[in-house]
mmCIF file of C-alpha atoms in Angstrom:
data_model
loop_
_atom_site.group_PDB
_atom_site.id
_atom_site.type_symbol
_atom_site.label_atom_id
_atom_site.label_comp_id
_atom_site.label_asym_id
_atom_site.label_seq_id
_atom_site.Cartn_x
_atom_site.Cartn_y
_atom_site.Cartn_z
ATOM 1 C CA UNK A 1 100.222 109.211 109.716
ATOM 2 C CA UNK A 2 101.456 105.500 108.566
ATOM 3 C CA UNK A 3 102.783 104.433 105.118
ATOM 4 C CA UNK A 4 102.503 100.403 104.023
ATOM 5 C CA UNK A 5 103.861 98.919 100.837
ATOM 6 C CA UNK A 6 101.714 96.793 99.192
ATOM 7 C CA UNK A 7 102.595 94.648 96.232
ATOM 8 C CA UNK A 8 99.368 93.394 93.882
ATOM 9 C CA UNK A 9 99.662 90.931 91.033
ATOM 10 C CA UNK A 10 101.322 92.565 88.615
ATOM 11 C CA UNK A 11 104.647 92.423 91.010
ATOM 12 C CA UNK A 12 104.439 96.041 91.519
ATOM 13 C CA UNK A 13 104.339 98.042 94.711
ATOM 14 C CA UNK A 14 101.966 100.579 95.597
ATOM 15 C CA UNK A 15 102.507 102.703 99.240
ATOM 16 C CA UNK A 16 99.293 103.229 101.067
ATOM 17 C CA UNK A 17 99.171 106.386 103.644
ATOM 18 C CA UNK A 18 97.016 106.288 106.593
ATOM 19 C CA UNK A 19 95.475 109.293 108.240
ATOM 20 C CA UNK A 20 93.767 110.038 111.425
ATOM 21 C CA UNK A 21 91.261 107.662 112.435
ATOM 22 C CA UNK A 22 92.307 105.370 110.259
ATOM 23 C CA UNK A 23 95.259 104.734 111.741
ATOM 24 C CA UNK A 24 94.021 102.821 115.030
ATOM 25 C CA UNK A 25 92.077 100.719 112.734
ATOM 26 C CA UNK A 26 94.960 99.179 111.435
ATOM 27 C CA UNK A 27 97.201 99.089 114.019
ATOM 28 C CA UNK A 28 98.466 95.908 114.433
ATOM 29 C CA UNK A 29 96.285 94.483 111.738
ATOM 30 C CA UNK A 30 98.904 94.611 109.055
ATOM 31 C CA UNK A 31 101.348 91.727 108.400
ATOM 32 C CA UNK A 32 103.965 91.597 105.515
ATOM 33 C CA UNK A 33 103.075 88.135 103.592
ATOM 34 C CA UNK A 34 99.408 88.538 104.114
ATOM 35 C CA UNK A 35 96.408 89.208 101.539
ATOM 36 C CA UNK A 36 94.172 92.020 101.738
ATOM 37 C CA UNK A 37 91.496 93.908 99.707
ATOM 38 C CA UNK A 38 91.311 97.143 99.698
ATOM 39 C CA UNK A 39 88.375 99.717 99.115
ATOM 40 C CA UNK A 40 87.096 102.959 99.164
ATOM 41 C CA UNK A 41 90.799 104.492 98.963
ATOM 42 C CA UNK A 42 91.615 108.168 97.191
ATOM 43 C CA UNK A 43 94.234 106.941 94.240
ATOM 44 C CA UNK A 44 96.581 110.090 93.497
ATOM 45 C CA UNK A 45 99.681 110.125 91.362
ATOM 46 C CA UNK A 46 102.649 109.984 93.651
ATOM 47 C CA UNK A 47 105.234 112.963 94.062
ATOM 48 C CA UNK A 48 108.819 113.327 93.202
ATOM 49 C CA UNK A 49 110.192 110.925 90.484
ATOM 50 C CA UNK A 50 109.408 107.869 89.101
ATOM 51 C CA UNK A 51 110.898 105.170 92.122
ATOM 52 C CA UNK A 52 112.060 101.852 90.285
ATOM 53 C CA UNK A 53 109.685 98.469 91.292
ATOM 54 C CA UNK A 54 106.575 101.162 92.179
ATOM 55 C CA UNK A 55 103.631 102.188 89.942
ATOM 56 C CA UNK A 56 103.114 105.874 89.892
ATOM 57 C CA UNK A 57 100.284 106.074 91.948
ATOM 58 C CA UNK A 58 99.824 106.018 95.915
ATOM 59 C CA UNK A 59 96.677 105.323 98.253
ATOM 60 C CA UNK A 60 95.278 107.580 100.585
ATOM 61 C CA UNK A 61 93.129 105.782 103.111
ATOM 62 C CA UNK A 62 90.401 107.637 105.355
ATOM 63 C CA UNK A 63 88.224 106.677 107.937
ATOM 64 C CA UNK A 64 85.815 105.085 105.589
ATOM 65 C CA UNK A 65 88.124 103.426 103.604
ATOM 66 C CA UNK A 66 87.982 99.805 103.595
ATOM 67 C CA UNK A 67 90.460 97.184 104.552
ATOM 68 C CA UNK A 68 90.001 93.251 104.866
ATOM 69 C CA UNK A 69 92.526 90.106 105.427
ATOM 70 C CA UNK A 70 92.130 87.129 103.217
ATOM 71 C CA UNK A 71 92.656 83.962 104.055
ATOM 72 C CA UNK A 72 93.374 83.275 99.976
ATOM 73 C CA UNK A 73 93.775 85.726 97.700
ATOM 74 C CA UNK A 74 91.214 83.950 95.858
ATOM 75 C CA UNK A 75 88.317 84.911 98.172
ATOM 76 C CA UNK A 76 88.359 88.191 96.712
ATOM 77 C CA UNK A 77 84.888 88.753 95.123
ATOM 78 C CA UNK A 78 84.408 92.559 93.619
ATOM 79 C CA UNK A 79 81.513 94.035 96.309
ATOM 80 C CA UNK A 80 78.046 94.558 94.175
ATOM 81 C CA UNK A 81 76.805 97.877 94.003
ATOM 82 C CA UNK A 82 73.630 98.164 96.524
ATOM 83 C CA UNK A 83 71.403 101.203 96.515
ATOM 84 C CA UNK A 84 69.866 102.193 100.108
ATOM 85 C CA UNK A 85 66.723 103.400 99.728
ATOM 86 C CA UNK A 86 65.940 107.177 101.325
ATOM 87 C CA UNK A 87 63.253 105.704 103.141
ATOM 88 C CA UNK A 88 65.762 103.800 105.258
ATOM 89 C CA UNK A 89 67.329 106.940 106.252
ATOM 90 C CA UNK A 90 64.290 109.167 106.660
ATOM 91 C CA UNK A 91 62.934 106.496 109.381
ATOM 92 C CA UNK A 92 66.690 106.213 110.777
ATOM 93 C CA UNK A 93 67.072 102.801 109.947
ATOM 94 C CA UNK A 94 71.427 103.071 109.219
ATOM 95 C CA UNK A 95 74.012 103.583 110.987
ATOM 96 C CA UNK A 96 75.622 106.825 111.716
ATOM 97 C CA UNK A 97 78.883 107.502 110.553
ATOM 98 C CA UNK A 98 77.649 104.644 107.575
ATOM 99 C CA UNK A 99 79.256 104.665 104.129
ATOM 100 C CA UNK A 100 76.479 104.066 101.788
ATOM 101 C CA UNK A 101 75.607 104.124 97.974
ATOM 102 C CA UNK A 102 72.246 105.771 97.264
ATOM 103 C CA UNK A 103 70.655 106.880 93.978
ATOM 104 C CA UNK A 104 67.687 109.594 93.983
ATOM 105 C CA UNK A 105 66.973 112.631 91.988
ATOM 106 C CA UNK A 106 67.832 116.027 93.042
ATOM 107 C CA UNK A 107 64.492 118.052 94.208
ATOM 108 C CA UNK A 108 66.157 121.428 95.456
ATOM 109 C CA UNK A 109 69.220 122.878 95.231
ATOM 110 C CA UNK A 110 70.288 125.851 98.265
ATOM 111 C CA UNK A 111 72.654 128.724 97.193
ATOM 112 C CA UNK A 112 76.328 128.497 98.363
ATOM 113 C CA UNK A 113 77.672 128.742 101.356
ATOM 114 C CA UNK A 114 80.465 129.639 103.390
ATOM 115 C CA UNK A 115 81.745 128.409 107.107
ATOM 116 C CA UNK A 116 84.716 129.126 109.014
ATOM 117 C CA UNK A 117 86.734 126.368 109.833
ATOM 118 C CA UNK A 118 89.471 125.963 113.106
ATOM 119 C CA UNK A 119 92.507 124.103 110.968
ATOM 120 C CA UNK A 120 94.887 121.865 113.822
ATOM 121 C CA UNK A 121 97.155 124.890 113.806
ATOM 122 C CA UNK A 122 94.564 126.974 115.256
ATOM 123 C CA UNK A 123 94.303 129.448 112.237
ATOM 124 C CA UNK A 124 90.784 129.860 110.556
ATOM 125 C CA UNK A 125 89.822 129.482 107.096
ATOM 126 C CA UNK A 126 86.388 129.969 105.047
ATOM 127 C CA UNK A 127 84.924 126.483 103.761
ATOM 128 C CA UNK A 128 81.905 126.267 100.951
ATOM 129 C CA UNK A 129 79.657 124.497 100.948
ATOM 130 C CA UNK A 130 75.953 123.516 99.531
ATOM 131 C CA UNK A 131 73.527 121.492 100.734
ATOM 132 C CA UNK A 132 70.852 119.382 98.178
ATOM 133 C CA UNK A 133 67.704 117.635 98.618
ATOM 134 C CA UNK A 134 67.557 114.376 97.321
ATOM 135 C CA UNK A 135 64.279 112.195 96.632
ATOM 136 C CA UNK A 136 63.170 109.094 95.407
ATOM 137 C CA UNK A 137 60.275 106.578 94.974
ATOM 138 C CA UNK A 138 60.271 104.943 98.341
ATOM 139 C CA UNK A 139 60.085 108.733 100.219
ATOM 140 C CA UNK A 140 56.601 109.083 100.774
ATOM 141 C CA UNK A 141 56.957 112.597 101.827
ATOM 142 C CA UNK A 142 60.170 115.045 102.697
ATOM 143 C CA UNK A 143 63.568 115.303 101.006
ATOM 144 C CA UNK A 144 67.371 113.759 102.372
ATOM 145 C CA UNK A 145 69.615 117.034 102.970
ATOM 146 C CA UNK A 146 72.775 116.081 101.482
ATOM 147 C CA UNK A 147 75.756 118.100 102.329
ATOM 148 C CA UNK A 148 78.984 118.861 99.376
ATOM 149 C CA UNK A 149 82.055 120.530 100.193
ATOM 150 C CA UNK A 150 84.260 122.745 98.157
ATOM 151 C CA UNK A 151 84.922 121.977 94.693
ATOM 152 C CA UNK A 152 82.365 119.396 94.687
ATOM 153 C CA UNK A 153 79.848 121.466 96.094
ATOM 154 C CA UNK A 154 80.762 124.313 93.058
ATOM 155 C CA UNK A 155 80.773 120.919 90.853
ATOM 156 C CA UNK A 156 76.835 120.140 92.480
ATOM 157 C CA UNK A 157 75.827 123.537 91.969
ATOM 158 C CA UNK A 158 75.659 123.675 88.826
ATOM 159 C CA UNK A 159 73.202 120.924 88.503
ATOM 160 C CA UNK A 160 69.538 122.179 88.292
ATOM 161 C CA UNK A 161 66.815 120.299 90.002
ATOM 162 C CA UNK A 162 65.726 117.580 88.606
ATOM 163 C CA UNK A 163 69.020 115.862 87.280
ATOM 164 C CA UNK A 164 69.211 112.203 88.899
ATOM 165 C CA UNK A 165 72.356 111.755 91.053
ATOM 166 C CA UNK A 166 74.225 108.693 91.869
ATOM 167 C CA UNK A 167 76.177 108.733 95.165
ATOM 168 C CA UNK A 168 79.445 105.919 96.420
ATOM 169 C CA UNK A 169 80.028 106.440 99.988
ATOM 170 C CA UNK A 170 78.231 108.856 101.627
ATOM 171 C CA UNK A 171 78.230 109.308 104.784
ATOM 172 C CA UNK A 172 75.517 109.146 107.278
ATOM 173 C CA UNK A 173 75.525 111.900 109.938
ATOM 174 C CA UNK A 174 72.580 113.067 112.249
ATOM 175 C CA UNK A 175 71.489 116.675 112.116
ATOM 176 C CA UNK A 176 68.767 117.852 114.571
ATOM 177 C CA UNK A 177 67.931 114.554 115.408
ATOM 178 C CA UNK A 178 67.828 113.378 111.350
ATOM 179 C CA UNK A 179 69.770 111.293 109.620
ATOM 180 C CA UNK A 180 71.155 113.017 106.710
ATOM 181 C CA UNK A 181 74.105 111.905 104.235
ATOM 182 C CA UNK A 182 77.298 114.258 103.988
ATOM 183 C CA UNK A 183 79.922 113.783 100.472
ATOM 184 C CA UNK A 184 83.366 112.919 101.393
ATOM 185 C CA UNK A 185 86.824 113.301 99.513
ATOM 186 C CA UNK A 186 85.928 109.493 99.130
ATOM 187 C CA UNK A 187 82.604 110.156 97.854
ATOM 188 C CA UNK A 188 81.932 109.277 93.972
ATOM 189 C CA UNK A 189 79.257 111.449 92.547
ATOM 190 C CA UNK A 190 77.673 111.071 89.435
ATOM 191 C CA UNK A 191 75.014 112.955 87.577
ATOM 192 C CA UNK A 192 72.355 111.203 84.802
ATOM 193 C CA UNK A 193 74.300 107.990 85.229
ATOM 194 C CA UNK A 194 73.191 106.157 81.731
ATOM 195 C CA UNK A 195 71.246 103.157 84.079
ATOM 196 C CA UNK A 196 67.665 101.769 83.641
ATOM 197 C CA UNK A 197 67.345 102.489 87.660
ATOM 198 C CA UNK A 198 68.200 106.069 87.323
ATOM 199 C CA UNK A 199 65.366 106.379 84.102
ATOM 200 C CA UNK A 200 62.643 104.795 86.123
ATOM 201 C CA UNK A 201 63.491 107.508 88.964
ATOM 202 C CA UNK A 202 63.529 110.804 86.623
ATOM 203 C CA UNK A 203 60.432 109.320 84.896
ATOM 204 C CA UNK A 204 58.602 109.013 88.534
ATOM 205 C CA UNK A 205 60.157 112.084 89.344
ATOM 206 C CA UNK A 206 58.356 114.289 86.693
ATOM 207 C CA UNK A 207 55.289 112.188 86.748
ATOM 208 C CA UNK A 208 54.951 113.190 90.632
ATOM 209 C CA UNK A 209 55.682 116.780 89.491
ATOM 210 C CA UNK A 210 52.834 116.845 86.916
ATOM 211 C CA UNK A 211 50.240 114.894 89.557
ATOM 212 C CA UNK A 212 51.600 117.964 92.281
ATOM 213 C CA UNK A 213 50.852 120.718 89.415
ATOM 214 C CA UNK A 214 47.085 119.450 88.886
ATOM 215 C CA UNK A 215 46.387 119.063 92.528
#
């Protein structure tokens, strides 16, 4: 693990921890005096009391968190949202180990499950999860398996089929020689998000159903 202090515009400091693989990608990448944008961190409120000249907040950055040097700290430009399409992973056309936004509707959801898990200490301990099928327009057959993980998964499962959902940073991962998209702790999910995109999908979702129903 690493710690870095960073101070934004405000004048304020923020400490950033680093775990695991994250570490040797910044290694020897950070400089005190330098810009950077960050992305894709977990924000949680800080422990222990309030510490003079620091907000009350911390970063936790992962593996597919996202870190960049600028060269002015006016070259920071807010990243647009881009939607994948399912297609794209379907015919294997990303990356593995990609962090990608996608937005489909939910065709299937599987009961929950539970896995035992080898922790670093070398104790066991169950994990749930439940996986979800996810569609859209550009699929012209199959589903994307998407896998959730404890309290997300119980979050997910209670989501019928049918419901729209809006995923920020999923991760690609190959399955049986499939590309499939995993949530992370860094993984925004969002159900019915209130967007034209995500209207257009539920209204081609149900018109598929119907066309399905009078085949």
């Amino acid at each position: 693990m690493m710690t870095f202090d960073f101070q934004d515009g405000s004048g304020q400091k923020i400490k950033c921890v680093v775990f695991n693989d994250a570490i040797e990608m910044l290694d020897q990448k950070v400089f005190v005096g330098k810009n950077y944008a960050i992305s894709k961190a977990t924000v949680q409120n800080r422990f222990g009391r309030p510490v003079p000249g620091y907000h009350n907040c911390e970063l936790l950055f992962y593996k597919h968190s996202q870190f960049e040097l600028l060269e002015d700290e006016d070259d920071f430009v807010f990243p647009c949202e881009r939607y994948r399409r399912l297609s794209e992973l379907d015919s294997g056309d990303i990356e593995i180990d990609s962090s990608i936004n996608v937005l489909g509707v939910v065709s299937s959801v599987w009961t929950m499950q539970n896995m035992e898990i080898n922790n670093s200490d070398g104790t066991k301990r169950d994990a749930a999860y439940l996986e979800v099928q996810l569609v859209d327009s550009s699929l012209k057959q199959g589903q994307v398996p998407v896998t959730f993980w404890g309290r997300t998964a119980a979050d997910v499962h209670r989501h019928p089929a049918g419901h729209a959902m809006e995923l920020k940073g999923a991760v690609v991962v190959s399955r049986e020689g499939r590309l499939c998209l995993k949530a992370t702790a860094l993984t925004d999910v969002e159900f019915d998000p209130q967007t034209d995109a995500a209207e257009n999908l539920i209204q081609w979702f149900n018109g598929s159903k119907k066309r399905r129903m009078c085949e």
